[in-house]
Coordinates of C-alpha atoms and ligand atoms in Angstrom, one line a residue:
M268 CA 3.2 -49.9 -3.6
T269 CA 1.9 -46.5 -3.4
A270 CA 2.8 -44.7 0.1
P271 CA 3.2 -41.4 -0.4
L272 CA 6.9 -39.7 -0.9
V273 CA 8.5 -37.5 1.1
V274 CA 11.2 -35.1 -1.4
T275 CA 13.9 -32.9 0.8
V276 CA 15.0 -29.6 -0.6
A277 CA 18.0 -28.8 0.4
P278 CA 19.2 -25.9 -1.7
T279 CA 22.1 -24.0 0.1
G280 CA 24.7 -26.4 2.7
A281 CA 27.6 -25.7 3.7
D282 CA 30.2 -25.7 1.4
T283 CA 28.0 -25.0 -2.9
S284 CA 29.8 -22.2 -3.4
R285 CA 29.0 -19.2 -6.0
E286 CA 32.1 -20.4 -7.2
R287 CA 30.8 -23.6 -8.2
T288 CA 27.0 -22.0 -9.3
P289 CA 25.9 -19.4 -9.6
H290 CA 22.4 -20.3 -8.7
V291 CA 22.9 -21.4 -5.3
P292 CA 20.5 -19.8 -2.5
I293 CA 22.7 -17.8 -0.5
L294 CA 20.9 -15.4 1.6
P295 CA 17.5 -15.9 3.1
G296 CA 14.9 -14.0 0.4
E297 CA 16.7 -15.8 -2.2
I298 CA 16.6 -19.2 0.3
A299 CA 13.1 -18.4 0.8
R300 CA 12.2 -18.1 -3.0
E301 CA 13.5 -21.1 -3.5
A302 CA 11.7 -22.7 -1.1
G303 CA 8.7 -21.3 -2.7
A304 CA 9.4 -22.7 -6.2
S305 CA 10.3 -26.8 -4.5
A306 CA 6.9 -26.5 -3.0
A307 CA 5.4 -25.7 -5.8
A308 CA 6.7 -28.7 -7.9
G309 CA 6.2 -31.2 -5.1
A310 CA 9.1 -30.8 -1.4
S311 CA 7.3 -31.5 1.9
V312 CA 10.3 -30.4 3.7
I313 CA 12.8 -27.6 3.8
H314 CA 17.1 -29.0 5.1
I315 CA 18.2 -24.7 6.0
H316 CA 21.9 -24.1 6.0
V317 CA 22.8 -20.1 6.9
R318 CA 25.3 -17.5 5.2
D319 CA 26.9 -14.4 6.0
D320 CA 27.1 -12.0 3.9
E321 CA 29.9 -13.3 2.2
G322 CA 28.6 -16.9 2.1
R323 CA 30.8 -18.5 4.4
S324 CA 28.5 -20.9 6.4
T325 CA 27.3 -19.8 9.7
M326 CA 25.4 -21.1 12.2
D327 CA 24.3 -17.1 14.3
L328 CA 20.8 -17.5 15.4
G329 CA 19.7 -13.5 14.1
R330 CA 20.2 -15.4 10.6
Y331 CA 17.9 -19.0 11.5
R332 CA 15.5 -16.7 12.5
E333 CA 15.2 -14.2 9.4
A334 CA 15.9 -17.6 6.5
V335 CA 13.4 -19.6 8.9
A336 CA 10.5 -17.2 9.0
A337 CA 11.6 -15.9 4.6
V338 CA 10.8 -19.9 4.2
R339 CA 7.8 -19.5 6.2
E340 CA 5.8 -17.1 4.0
A341 CA 7.4 -18.3 0.5
A342 CA 5.6 -22.4 1.6
P343 CA 3.9 -22.2 4.4
Q344 CA 3.8 -26.2 4.2
L345 CA 6.4 -27.2 4.4
L346 CA 8.5 -28.4 7.2
I347 CA 11.3 -26.8 8.1
N348 CA 15.1 -28.6 9.2
L349 CA 18.0 -27.0 10.6
T350 CA 21.2 -28.1 10.4
T351 CA 22.9 -28.4 13.2
A352 CA 26.0 -29.3 11.8
G353 CA 27.0 -25.8 9.1
S354 CA 29.5 -27.2 8.3
W355 CA 32.2 -30.0 9.8
R356 CA 33.9 -27.5 11.6
M357 CA 31.9 -25.2 13.5
E358 CA 31.1 -25.3 17.7
E359 CA 29.3 -27.8 19.2
P360 CA 28.1 -24.7 21.4
D361 CA 26.5 -23.0 18.5
R362 CA 25.3 -26.8 16.6
L363 CA 22.5 -27.5 20.2
A364 CA 20.9 -23.8 20.6
V365 CA 19.7 -23.7 16.6
V366 CA 17.6 -26.3 18.6
A367 CA 15.7 -24.3 20.9
L368 CA 14.3 -22.5 17.3
R369 CA 12.0 -24.7 17.7
P370 CA 11.9 -26.3 13.6
D371 CA 9.6 -29.3 12.6
M372 CA 13.5 -31.1 12.3
C373 CA 17.1 -30.6 13.2
S374 CA 19.6 -33.0 11.4
F375 CA 21.5 -35.6 13.4
D376 CA 24.7 -36.6 12.2
A377 CA 24.5 -39.2 13.9
G378 CA 28.8 -40.0 14.6
T379 CA 32.3 -39.2 13.5
L380 CA 33.9 -39.3 10.1
N381 CA 36.6 -38.1 8.2
F382 CA 34.6 -35.6 6.2
G383 CA 36.6 -35.1 2.7
D384 CA 40.4 -33.5 4.1
G385 CA 38.7 -33.5 7.9
V386 CA 37.1 -35.1 10.5
F387 CA 33.6 -34.9 11.2
L388 CA 33.8 -34.5 15.1
N389 CA 30.0 -36.0 16.8
P390 CA 31.1 -37.8 20.1
P391 CA 28.7 -39.9 21.9
P392 CA 28.4 -37.3 24.4
F393 CA 27.3 -34.1 21.7
L394 CA 24.9 -36.7 20.2
R395 CA 22.6 -37.4 23.6
A396 CA 23.0 -33.3 24.9
L397 CA 21.7 -32.8 20.9
A398 CA 18.9 -36.0 21.9
E399 CA 18.3 -34.4 24.5
A400 CA 17.8 -30.9 23.4
C401 CA 15.1 -32.3 20.4
L402 CA 13.5 -33.7 23.6
E403 CA 12.9 -30.9 25.3
H404 CA 12.2 -28.9 22.4
G405 CA 10.1 -31.4 20.8
V406 CA 11.9 -31.2 17.1
Q407 CA 12.4 -34.9 15.2
P408 CA 16.1 -35.2 14.9
E409 CA 16.9 -36.5 11.1
L410 CA 19.2 -38.9 11.7
E411 CA 21.7 -38.3 8.9
C412 CA 24.2 -41.2 8.4
F413 CA 26.6 -40.8 7.0
D414 CA 27.7 -44.9 7.4
I415 CA 26.5 -48.7 9.5
S416 CA 27.6 -47.8 12.4
H417 CA 25.2 -44.8 12.9
V418 CA 23.1 -46.7 11.5
E419 CA 23.5 -49.0 14.6
A420 CA 24.4 -46.3 17.4
C421 CA 21.1 -44.6 16.5
L422 CA 18.9 -47.9 18.0
R423 CA 21.3 -48.1 21.3
L424 CA 20.0 -44.5 22.1
A425 CA 16.2 -44.8 20.5
D426 CA 16.6 -48.3 23.5
E427 CA 17.8 -45.8 26.1
G428 CA 14.9 -44.0 25.3
L429 CA 16.9 -40.7 24.0
L430 CA 15.4 -40.4 20.8
A431 CA 11.9 -40.6 20.9
Q432 CA 9.7 -42.7 18.5
P433 CA 8.6 -42.2 15.2
L434 CA 12.3 -42.7 14.1
W435 CA 13.1 -41.2 10.8
F436 CA 16.6 -41.8 9.1
Q437 CA 18.2 -39.8 6.3
F438 CA 20.9 -41.9 4.3
V439 CA 24.4 -39.6 3.1
M440 CA 25.3 -41.7 0.0
G441 CA 28.8 -41.3 -1.3
I442 CA 30.4 -38.4 0.8
P443 CA 34.8 -38.6 0.6
G444 CA 35.0 -40.5 3.6
G445 CA 31.9 -41.5 4.0
I446 CA 29.8 -44.7 2.4
A447 CA 29.9 -44.9 -0.8
A448 CA 26.9 -44.5 -2.9
T449 CA 26.3 -47.7 -3.7
P450 CA 23.2 -50.1 -4.7
R451 CA 24.3 -52.6 -2.3
N452 CA 25.3 -50.2 0.3
L453 CA 22.0 -48.3 0.6
L454 CA 19.9 -51.8 1.1
H455 CA 22.2 -53.0 3.7
L456 CA 21.5 -49.5 5.5
A457 CA 17.5 -49.5 5.0
G458 CA 17.8 -53.7 6.0
L459 CA 19.4 -52.5 10.1
L460 CA 16.2 -50.4 10.4
P461 CA 13.4 -52.0 12.8
E462 CA 10.4 -53.2 10.3
G463 CA 7.9 -49.7 9.5
T464 CA 10.7 -46.8 10.3
A465 CA 10.8 -44.6 8.0
W466 CA 13.8 -43.5 5.6
S467 CA 15.2 -41.0 3.1
A468 CA 18.1 -40.9 1.2
I469 CA 21.0 -39.8 -0.1
G470 CA 23.9 -39.7 -3.3
V471 CA 26.5 -36.9 -3.6
G472 CA 26.8 -35.4 -7.0
R473 CA 26.2 -37.9 -10.1
A474 CA 25.0 -40.6 -7.6
Q475 CA 22.3 -38.4 -6.5
V476 CA 20.1 -39.5 -9.5
P477 CA 20.6 -43.6 -8.6
M478 CA 20.2 -43.4 -5.5
T479 CA 17.0 -42.1 -5.4
T480 CA 15.6 -43.6 -8.0
L481 CA 17.1 -46.8 -5.7
A482 CA 15.0 -45.3 -2.3
I483 CA 12.1 -45.2 -4.5
A484 CA 12.0 -48.6 -5.5
A485 CA 12.9 -49.7 -2.5
G486 CA 9.8 -47.7 -0.2
G487 CA 12.2 -44.8 0.5
H488 CA 12.9 -40.8 0.2
V489 CA 14.7 -39.0 -1.0
R490 CA 16.5 -36.1 -0.3
V491 CA 17.8 -33.4 -3.4
G492 CA 18.9 -30.1 -3.9
M493 CA 22.3 -28.2 -4.0
E494 CA 23.8 -28.8 -0.8
D495 CA 24.1 -32.6 -2.5
N496 CA 24.3 -32.0 -6.5
I497 CA 24.7 -29.2 -8.5
M498 CA 24.2 -30.8 -11.7
L499 CA 21.3 -31.6 -13.3
R500 CA 23.0 -33.7 -16.2
R501 CA 26.4 -34.3 -17.1
G502 CA 27.9 -30.8 -18.4
E503 CA 25.1 -29.3 -16.6
L504 CA 24.0 -26.7 -14.4
A505 CA 20.4 -26.7 -12.6
T506 CA 19.8 -23.1 -12.3
S507 CA 17.7 -24.4 -10.0
N508 CA 16.4 -26.6 -6.8
A509 CA 12.7 -26.8 -8.1
Q510 CA 15.0 -28.9 -11.2
F511 CA 15.7 -31.7 -9.3
V512 CA 12.2 -31.6 -6.8
E513 CA 10.2 -32.3 -10.6
R514 CA 12.7 -35.0 -11.9
A515 CA 12.6 -36.2 -8.0
V516 CA 8.7 -36.2 -8.3
A517 CA 8.0 -37.7 -11.7
L518 CA 9.9 -40.2 -11.1
G519 CA 8.2 -41.0 -7.6
A520 CA 4.9 -41.0 -10.1
L521 CA 6.6 -43.7 -12.2
A522 CA 6.7 -46.6 -9.3
G523 CA 3.7 -45.4 -8.3
R524 CA 4.6 -42.9 -4.9
P525 CA 3.1 -39.4 -5.8
A526 CA 5.0 -36.3 -3.3
A527 CA 3.4 -36.9 -0.2
T528 CA 1.4 -33.4 0.9
P529 CA 2.3 -31.8 3.6
E530 CA -0.2 -33.5 6.1
Q531 CA 0.4 -36.7 5.0
A532 CA 4.5 -36.0 5.5
R533 CA 4.0 -34.5 8.5
Q534 CA 2.4 -38.4 9.4
I535 CA 5.2 -40.0 7.5
V536 CA 8.4 -37.7 9.8
L537 CA 6.8 -36.4 12.4
G538 CA 4.5 -39.5 13.3
A539 CA 2.4 -36.4 14.1
A540 CA -1.7 -38.2 14.1
P541 CA -4.2 -37.6 10.8
A542 CA -6.0 -34.5 11.0
Ligands
ZN1221 ZN1 23.0 -30.0 6.0

């Protein structure tokens, strides 16, 4: 198997705090520095959350613009994927507004689930509105599936013409309230997709290496970074998101899957025609 490997870096997330790790990038300039290092290490996509000056999640569009501009300057080749979740506490209009910034991609959380002690609401009318916004603005939704029924919901939306081809899935393995991070579960999710559909996997916390390794072996792609995991190994905090990218790229190389070039990533993720 020699298909190139798309490595997404998710450097910040909603809930990774400075108390948990002093290395998480919070401000646009910090995110941009991590973007540059991650791109140099082989990442081809960056999934961005923004925070306010106190480090709390925000859907402030000005902050998004600032972060996107800084990342574009530091790593112009990266595909930019903006969160439309922020965290599970955000309001629907604010979540939809992000799409109008026309990033390459945005997250599309494909169903409602318990999320830790909370409920992450993604009701069907919201998902239809989000899908329509993506079509209107030419943004590739990253179909984030936290459980099996989320995959089926996406395939129904695609049948209705609300999701444009090619589809791009992201399986989120190991959120408390979502599907458990087991090999059987990941292979089952991948097996639900129509032949040839591109997918990627996330493993939360200590599941990061097992899930991404399996994804690489199974022909999928991977997401890593401090949104999902802060420990490089037991007892050792990562000091940069690029360390996670380097490890994913090394695993890919061992499996005969070199890191995708930016052009290859555009073909795989967006269905862009070869230049
Ligand atoms: Zn996210």
